[in-house]
Coordinates of N, CA and C in Angstrom, one line a residue:
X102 N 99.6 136.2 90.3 CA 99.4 135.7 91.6 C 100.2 134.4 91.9
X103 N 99.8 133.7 90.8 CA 100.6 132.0 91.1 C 102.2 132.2 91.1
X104 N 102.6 133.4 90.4 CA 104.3 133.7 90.5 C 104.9 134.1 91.9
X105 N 103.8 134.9 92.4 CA 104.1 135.6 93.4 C 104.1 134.7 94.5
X106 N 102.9 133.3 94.4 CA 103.0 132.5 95.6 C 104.5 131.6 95.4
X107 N 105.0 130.9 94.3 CA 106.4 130.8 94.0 C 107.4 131.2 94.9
X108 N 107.3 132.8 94.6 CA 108.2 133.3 95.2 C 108.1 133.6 96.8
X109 N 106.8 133.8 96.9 CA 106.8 133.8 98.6 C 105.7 132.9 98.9
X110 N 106.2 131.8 99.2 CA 105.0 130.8 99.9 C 104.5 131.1 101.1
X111 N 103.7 130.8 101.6 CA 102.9 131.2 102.5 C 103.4 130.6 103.8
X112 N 104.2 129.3 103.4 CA 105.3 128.6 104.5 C 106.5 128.1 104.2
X113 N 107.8 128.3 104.2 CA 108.6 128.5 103.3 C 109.2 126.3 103.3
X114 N 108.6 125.4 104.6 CA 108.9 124.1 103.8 C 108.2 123.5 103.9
X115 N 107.2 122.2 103.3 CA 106.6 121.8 103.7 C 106.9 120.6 104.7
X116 N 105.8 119.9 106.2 CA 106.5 120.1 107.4 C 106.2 118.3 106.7
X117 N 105.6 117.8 105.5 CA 105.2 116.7 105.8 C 106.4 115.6 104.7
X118 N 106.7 116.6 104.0 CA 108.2 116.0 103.2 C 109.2 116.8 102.9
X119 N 108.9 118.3 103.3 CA 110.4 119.4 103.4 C 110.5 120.0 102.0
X120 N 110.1 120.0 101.2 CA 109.3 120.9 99.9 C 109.3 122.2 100.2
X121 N 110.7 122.6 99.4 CA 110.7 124.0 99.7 C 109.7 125.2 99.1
X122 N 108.7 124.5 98.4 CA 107.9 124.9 97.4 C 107.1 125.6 98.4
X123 N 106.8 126.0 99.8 CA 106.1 126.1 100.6 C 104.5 125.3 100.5
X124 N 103.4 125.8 101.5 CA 102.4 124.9 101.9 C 101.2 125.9 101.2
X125 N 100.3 124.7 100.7 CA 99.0 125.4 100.0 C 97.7 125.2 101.4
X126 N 97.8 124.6 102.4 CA 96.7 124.4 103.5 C 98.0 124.1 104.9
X127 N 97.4 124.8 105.5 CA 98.1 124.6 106.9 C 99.2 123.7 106.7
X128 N 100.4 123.6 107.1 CA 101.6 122.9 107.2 C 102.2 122.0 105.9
X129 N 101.3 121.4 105.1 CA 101.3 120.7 104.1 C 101.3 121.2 102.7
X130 N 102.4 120.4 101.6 CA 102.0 121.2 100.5 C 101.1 120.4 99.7
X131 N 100.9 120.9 98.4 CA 99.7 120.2 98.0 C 99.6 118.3 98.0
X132 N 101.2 118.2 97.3 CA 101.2 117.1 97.0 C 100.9 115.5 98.7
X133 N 101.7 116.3 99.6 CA 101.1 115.9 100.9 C 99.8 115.9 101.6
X134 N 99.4 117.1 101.3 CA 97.7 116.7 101.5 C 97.3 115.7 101.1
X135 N 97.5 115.6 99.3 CA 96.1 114.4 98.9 C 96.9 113.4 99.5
X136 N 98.2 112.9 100.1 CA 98.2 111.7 101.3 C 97.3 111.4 102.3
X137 N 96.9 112.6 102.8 CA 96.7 112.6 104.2 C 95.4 111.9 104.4
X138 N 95.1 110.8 104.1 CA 94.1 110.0 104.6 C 94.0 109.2 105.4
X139 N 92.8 109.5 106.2 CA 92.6 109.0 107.7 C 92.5 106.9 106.9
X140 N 92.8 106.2 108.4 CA 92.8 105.2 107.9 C 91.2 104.3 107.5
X141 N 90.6 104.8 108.4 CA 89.2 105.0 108.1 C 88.6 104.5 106.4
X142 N 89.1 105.3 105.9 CA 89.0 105.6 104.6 C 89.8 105.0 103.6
X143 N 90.4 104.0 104.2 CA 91.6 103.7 103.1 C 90.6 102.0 103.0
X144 N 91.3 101.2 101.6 CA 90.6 99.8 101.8 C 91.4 98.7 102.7
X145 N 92.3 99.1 104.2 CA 92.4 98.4 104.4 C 91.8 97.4 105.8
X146 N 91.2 96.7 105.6 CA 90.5 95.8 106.8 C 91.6 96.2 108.1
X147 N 90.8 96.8 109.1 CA 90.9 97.2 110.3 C 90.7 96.4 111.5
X148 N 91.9 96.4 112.5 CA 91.4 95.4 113.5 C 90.0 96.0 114.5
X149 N 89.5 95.3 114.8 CA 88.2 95.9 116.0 C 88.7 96.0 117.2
X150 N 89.8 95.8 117.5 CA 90.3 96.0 118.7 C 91.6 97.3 118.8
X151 N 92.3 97.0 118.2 CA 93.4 98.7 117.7 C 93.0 98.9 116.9
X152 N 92.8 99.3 115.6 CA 91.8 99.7 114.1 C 93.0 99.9 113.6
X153 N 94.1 99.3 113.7 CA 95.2 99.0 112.6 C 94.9 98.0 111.6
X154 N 95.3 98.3 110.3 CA 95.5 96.9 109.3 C 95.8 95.8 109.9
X155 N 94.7 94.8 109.4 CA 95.2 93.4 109.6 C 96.1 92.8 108.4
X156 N 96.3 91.5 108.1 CA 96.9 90.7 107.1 C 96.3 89.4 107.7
X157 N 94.9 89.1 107.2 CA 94.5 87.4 107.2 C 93.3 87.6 108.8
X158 N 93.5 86.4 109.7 CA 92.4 86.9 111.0 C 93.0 86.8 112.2
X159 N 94.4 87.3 112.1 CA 95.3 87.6 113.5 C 95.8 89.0 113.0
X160 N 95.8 90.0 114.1 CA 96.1 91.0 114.3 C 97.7 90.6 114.2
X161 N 98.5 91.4 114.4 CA 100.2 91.6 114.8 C 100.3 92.5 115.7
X162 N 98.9 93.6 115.7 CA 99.4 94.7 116.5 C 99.3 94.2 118.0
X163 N 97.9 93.8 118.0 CA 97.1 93.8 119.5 C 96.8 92.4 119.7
X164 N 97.2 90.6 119.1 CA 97.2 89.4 119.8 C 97.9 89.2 120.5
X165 N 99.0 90.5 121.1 CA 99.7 89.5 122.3 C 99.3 90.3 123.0
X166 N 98.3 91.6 123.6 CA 98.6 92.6 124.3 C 97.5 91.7 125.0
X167 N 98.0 91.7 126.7 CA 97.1 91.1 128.0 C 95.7 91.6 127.9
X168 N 94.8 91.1 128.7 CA 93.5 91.4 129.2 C 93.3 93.0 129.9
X169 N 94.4 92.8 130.3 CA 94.6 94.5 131.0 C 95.0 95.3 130.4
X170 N 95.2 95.4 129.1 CA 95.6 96.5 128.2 C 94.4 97.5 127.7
X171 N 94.3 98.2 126.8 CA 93.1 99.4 126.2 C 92.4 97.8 125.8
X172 N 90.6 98.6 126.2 CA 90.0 97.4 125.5 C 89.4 98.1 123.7
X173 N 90.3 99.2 123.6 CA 90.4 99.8 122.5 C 91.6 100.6 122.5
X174 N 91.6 100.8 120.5 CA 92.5 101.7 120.3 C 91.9 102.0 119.1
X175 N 92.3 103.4 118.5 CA 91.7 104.1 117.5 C 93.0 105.1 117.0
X176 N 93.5 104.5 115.5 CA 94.7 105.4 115.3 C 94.1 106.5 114.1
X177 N 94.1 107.5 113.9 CA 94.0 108.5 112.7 C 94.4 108.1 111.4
X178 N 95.8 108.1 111.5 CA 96.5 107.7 110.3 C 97.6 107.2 110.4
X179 N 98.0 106.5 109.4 CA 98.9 105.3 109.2 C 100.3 106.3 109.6
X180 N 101.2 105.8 109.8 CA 102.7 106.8 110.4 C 103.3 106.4 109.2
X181 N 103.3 107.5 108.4 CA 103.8 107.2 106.9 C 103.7 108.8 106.5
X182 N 104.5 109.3 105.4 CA 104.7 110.1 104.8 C 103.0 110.7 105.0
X183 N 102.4 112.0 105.0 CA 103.3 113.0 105.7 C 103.1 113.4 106.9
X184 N 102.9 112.4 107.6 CA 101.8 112.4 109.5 C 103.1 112.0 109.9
X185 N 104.2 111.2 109.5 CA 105.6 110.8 109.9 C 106.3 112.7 110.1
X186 N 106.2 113.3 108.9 CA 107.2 114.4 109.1 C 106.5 115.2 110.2
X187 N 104.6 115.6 109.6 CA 104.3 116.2 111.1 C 104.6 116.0 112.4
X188 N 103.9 114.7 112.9 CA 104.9 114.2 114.1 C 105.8 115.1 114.9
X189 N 107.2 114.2 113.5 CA 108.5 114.9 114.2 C 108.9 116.3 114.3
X190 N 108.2 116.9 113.4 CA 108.4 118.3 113.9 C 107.8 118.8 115.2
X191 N 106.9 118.0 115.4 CA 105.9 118.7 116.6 C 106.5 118.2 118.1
X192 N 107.0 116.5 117.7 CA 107.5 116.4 118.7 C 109.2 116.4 119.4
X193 N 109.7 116.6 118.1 CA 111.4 116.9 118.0 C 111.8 118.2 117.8
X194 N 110.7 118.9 116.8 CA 111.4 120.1 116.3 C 111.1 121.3 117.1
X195 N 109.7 121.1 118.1 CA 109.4 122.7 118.5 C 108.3 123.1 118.2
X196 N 107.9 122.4 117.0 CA 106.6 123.3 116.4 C 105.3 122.9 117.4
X197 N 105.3 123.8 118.0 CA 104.1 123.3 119.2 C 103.1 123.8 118.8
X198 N 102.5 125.0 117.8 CA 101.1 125.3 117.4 C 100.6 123.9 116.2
X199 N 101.7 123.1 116.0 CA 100.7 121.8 115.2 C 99.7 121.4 116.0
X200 N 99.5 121.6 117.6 CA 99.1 120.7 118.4 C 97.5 120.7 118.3
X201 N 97.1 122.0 117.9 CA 95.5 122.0 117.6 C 95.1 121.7 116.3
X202 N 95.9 121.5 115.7 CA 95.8 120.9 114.0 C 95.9 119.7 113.7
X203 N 96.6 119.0 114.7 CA 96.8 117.3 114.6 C 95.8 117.1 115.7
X204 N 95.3 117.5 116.9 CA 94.0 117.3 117.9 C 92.8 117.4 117.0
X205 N 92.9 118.0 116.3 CA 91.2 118.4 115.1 C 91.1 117.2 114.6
X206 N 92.1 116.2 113.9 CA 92.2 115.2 113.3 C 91.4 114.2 114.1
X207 N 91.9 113.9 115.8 CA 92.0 113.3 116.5 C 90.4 113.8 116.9
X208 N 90.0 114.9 117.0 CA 88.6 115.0 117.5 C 87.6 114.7 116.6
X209 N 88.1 114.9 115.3 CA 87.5 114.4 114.1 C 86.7 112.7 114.3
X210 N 88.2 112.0 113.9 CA 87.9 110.8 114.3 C 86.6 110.2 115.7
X211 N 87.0 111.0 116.7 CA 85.7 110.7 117.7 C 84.4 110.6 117.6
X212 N 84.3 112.0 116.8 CA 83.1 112.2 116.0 C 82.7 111.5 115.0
X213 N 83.6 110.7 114.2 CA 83.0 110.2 113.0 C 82.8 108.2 113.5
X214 N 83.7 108.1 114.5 CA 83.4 107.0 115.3 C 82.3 106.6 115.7
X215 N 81.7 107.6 116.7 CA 80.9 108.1 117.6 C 81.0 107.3 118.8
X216 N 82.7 107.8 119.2 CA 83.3 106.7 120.4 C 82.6 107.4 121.6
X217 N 81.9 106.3 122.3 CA 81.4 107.0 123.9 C 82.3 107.7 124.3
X218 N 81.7 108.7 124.9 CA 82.8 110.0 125.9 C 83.2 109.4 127.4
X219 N 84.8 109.6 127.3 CA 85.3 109.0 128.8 C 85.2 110.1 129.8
X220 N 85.1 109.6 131.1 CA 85.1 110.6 131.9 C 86.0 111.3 131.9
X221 N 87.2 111.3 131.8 CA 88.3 112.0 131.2 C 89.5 111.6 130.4
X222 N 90.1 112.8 129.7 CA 91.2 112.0 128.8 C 92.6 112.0 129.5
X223 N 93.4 110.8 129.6 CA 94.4 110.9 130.5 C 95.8 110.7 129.5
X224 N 96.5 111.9 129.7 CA 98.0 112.0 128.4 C 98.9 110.9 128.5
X225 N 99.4 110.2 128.0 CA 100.3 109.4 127.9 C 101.7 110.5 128.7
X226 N 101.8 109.9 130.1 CA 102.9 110.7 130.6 C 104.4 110.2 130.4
X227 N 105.4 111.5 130.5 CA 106.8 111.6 130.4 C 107.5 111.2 131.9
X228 N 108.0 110.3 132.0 CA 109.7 110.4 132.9 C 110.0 111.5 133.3
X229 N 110.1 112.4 134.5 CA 110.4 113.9 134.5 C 111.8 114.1 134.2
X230 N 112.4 113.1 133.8 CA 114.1 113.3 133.6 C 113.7 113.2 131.9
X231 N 113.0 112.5 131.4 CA 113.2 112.8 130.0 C 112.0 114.0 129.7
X232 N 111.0 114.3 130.6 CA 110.5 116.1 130.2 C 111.8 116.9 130.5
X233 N 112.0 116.7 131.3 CA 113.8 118.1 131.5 C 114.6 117.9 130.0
X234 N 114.7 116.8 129.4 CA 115.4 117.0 128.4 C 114.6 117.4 127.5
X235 N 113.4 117.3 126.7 CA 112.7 117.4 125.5 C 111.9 118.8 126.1
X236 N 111.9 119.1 127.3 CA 110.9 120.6 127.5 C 109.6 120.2 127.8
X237 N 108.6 119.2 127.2 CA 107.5 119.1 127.1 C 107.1 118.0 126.6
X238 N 105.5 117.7 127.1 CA 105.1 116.6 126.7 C 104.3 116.1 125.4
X239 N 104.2 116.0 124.4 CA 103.3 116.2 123.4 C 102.5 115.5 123.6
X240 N 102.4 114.7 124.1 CA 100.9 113.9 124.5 C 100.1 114.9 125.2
X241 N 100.5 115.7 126.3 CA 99.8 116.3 127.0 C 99.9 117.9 126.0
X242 N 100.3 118.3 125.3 CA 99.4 119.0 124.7 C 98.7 118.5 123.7
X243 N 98.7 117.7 122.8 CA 97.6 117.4 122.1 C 96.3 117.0 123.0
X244 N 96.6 116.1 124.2 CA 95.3 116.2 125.5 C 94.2 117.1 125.5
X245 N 95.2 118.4 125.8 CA 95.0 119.4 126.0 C 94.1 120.2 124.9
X246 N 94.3 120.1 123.8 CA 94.1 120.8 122.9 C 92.7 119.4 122.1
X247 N 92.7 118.4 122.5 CA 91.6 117.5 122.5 C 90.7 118.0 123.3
X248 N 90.9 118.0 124.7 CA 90.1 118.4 125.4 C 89.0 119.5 125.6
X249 N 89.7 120.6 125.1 CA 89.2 122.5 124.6 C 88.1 121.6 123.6
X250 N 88.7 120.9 122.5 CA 88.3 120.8 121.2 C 86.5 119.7 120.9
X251 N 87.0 118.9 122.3 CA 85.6 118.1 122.8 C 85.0 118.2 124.1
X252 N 85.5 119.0 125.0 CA 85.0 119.8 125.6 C 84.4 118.5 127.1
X253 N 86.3 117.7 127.1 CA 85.9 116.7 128.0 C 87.0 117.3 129.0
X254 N 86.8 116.4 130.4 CA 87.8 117.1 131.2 C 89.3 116.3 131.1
X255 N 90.0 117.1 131.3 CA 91.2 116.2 131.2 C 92.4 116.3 132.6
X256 N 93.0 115.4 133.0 CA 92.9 114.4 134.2 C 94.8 114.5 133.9
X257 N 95.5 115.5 133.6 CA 97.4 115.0 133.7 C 98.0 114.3 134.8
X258 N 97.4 114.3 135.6 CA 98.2 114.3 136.7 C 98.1 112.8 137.7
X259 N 96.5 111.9 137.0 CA 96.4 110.9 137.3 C 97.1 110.1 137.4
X260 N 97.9 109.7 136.1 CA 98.5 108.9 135.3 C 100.3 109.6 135.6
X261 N 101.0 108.9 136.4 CA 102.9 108.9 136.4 C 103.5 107.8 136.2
X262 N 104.5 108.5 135.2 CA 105.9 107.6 135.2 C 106.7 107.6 135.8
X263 N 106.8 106.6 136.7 CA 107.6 106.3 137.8 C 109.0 105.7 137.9
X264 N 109.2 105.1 136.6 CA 110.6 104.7 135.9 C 111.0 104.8 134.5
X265 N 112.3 105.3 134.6 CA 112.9 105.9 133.3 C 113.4 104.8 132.6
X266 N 113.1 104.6 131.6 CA 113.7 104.4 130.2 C 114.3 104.7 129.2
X267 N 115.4 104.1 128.6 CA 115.6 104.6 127.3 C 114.9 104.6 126.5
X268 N 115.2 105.1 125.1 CA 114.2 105.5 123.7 C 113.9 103.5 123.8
X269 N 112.8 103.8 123.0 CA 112.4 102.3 122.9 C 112.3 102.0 121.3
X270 N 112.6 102.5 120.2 CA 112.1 103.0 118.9 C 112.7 101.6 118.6
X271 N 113.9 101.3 118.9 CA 114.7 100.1 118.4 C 114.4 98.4 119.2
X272 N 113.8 98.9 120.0 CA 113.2 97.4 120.9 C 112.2 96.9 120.1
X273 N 112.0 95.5 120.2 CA 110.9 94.7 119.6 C 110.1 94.9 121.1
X274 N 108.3 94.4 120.1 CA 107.2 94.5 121.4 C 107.5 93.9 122.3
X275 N 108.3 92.7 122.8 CA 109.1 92.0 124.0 C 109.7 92.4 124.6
X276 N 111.0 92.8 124.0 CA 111.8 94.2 124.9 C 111.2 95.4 125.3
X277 N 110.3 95.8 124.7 CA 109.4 97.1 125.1 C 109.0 96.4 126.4
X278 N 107.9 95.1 126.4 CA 106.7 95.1 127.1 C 108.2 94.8 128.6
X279 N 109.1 94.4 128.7 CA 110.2 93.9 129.7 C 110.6 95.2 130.2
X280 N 110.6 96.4 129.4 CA 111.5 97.2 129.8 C 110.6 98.6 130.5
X281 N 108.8 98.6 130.4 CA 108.3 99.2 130.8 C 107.4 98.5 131.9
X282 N 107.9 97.2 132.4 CA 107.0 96.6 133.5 C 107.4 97.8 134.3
X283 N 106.0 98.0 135.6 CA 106.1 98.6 136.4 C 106.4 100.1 136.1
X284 N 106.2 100.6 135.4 CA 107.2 102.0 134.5 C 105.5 102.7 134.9
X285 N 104.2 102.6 135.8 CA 103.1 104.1 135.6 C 102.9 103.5 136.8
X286 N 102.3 104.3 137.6 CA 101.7 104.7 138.5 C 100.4 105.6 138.4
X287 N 99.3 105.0 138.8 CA 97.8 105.3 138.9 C 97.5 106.2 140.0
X288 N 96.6 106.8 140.3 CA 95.5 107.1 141.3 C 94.2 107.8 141.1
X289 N 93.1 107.8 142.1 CA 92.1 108.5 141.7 C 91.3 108.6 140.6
X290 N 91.4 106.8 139.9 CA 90.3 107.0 139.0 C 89.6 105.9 138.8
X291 N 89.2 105.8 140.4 CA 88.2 104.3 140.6 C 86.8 104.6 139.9
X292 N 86.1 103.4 139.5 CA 84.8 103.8 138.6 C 84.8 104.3 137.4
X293 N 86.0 104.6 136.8 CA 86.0 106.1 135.7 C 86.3 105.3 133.7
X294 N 85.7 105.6 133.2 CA 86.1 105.3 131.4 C 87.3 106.4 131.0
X295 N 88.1 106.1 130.9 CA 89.4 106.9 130.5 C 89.8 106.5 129.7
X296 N 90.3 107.7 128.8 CA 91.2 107.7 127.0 C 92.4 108.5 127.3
X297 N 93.4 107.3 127.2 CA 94.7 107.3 126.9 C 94.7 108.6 125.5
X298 N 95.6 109.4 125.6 CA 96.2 110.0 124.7 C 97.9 110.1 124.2
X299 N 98.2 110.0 122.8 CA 99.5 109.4 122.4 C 99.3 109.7 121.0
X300 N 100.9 110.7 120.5 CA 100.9 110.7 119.2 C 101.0 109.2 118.3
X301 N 101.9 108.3 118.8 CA 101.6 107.3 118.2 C 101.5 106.0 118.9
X302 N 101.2 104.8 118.2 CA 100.8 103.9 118.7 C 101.4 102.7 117.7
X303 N 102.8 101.9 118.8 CA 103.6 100.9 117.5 C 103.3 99.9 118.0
X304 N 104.2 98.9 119.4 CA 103.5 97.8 119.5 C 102.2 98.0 120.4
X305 N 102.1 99.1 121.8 CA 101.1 98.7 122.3 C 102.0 98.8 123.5
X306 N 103.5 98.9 124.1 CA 103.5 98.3 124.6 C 103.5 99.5 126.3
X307 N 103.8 100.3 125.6 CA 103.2 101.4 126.7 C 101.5 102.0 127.2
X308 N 101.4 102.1 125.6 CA 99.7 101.7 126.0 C 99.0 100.9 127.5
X309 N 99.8 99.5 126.8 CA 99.5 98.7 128.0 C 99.6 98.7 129.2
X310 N 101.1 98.9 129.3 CA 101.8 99.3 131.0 C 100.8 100.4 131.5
X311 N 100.1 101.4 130.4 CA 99.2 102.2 131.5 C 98.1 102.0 131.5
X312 N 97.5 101.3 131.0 CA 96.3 100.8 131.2 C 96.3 99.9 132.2
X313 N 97.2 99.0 132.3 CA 97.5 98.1 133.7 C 97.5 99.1 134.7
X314 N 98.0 100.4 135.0 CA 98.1 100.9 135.8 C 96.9 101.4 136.5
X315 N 96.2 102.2 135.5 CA 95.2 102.6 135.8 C 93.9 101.7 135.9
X316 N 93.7 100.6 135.3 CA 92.6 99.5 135.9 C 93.4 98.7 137.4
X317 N 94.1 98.6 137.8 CA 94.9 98.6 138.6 C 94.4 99.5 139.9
X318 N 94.2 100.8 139.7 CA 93.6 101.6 140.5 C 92.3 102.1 140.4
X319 N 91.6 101.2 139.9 CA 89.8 100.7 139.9 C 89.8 101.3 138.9
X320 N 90.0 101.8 137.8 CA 89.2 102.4 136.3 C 88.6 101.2 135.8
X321 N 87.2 101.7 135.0 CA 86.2 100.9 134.9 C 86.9 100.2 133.4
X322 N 87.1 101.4 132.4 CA 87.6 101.1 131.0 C 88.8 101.9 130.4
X323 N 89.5 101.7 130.2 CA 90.5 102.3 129.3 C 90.8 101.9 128.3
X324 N 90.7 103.0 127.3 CA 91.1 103.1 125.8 C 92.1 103.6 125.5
X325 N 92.0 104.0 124.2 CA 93.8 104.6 123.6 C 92.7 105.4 122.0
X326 N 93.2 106.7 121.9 CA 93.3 107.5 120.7 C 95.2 108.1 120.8
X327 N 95.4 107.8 119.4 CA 96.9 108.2 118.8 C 96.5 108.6 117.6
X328 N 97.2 109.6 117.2 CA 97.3 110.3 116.0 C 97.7 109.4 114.5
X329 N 98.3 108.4 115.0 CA 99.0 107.2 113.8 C 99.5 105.9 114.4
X330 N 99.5 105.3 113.5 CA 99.7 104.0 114.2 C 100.5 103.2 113.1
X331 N 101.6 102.8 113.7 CA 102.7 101.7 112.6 C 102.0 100.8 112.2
X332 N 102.2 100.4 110.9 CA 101.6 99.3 110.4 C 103.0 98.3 109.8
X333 N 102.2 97.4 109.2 CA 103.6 96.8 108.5 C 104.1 97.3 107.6
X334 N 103.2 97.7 107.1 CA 104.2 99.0 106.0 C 105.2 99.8 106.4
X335 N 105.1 100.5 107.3 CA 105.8 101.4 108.1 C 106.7 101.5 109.1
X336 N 106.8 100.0 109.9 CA 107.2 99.7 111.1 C 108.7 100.1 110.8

């Protein structure tokens, strides 16, 4: 039996370091699994406000982010080997059935938080000129597939990007926070607790621009859940 899984793995790479050895649990081979720890669980001191690693009693992620940003954030796992390869497969490559397998993580976390339930979850929206190029939004299916999974309502259409940008991967959080002023547009969610949804989460700085948007157009609270979140390690 163990020859035979050799020879025909049950997935021929694995998605979390490319191990042609194929995958022993959903997408991942063995040795990627035992990575895959939530941050939760790891020893490192967590901010109370993004639940990223600190270093000492200033954040790096979340001390510059304004008053009007998420008055939370909650990341899964650290954006490191093998939640980095997932990711990009799911969001570069096509693989769109990850989307209920990385949402389980994310519904996990809620549950083990025991984060109050927002009135709805609103996706971290695309530029319709950059959905025409990539096809789709992965924020809004993982939303989506959050939403089935917790059985909250979810709200796409609230939350627009109203100005395009380039990739921001290579901008510092300064250039980010300059280059997405004014970049969402709100409506229709006066009175309401809303959770941002987003595979990851680096400076904050889009986070923010939509959370300005949406407290902007009376929301009571807005949060942030992302699948991972850059740390110093990783940035």
């Amino acid at each position: 039996m163990a020859g035979a899984a050799l020879l025909f793995p049950p997935q021929a790479r694995c998605l979390g370091c490319g191990s042609l050895l194929g995958t022993h649990v959903p997408w991942l081979c063995q040795d990627c699994q035992h990575l895959l720890i939530p941050l939760a669980y790891t020893s490192h001191v967590l901010c109370p406000r993004c639940g990223l690693p600190m270093e000492g009693s200033r954040c790096s992620t979340c001390s510059e982010w304004p008053q009007d940003g998420p008055s939370l954030a909650r990341c899964v796992f650290a954006y490191a080997r093998p939640v980095q390869g997932l990711i990009r497969a799911f969001k570069y490559g096509g693989v769109y059935r990850l989307s209920p397998y990385l949402a389980r993580h994310m519904s996990d976390l809620m549950i083990s938080q025991a984060l109050d339930p927002p009135h709805a979850l609103i996706p971290v929206p695309m530029h319709p000129r950059r959905l025409r190029q990539r096809g789709y939004n992965h924020a809004l299916l993982l939303a989506q597939d959050l939403s089935r999974q917790q059985g909250l309502p979810l709200w796409p259409d609230r939350l627009e990007r109203i100005k395009h940008t380039h990739q921001q991967a290579k901008l510092s959080g300064a250039q980010r926070r300059t280059a997405l002023e004014g970049a969402f547009r709100a409506r229709d969610v006066a009175g309401k607790r809303l959770l941002l949804v987003d595979d990851v989460l680096t400076t904050g700085a889009t986070a923010c621009q939509c959370a300005r948007a949406l407290l902007s157009a009376g929301a009571r609270d807005v949060r942030l859940i992302a699948l991972a979140g850059a740390t110093g390690e990783n940035e």
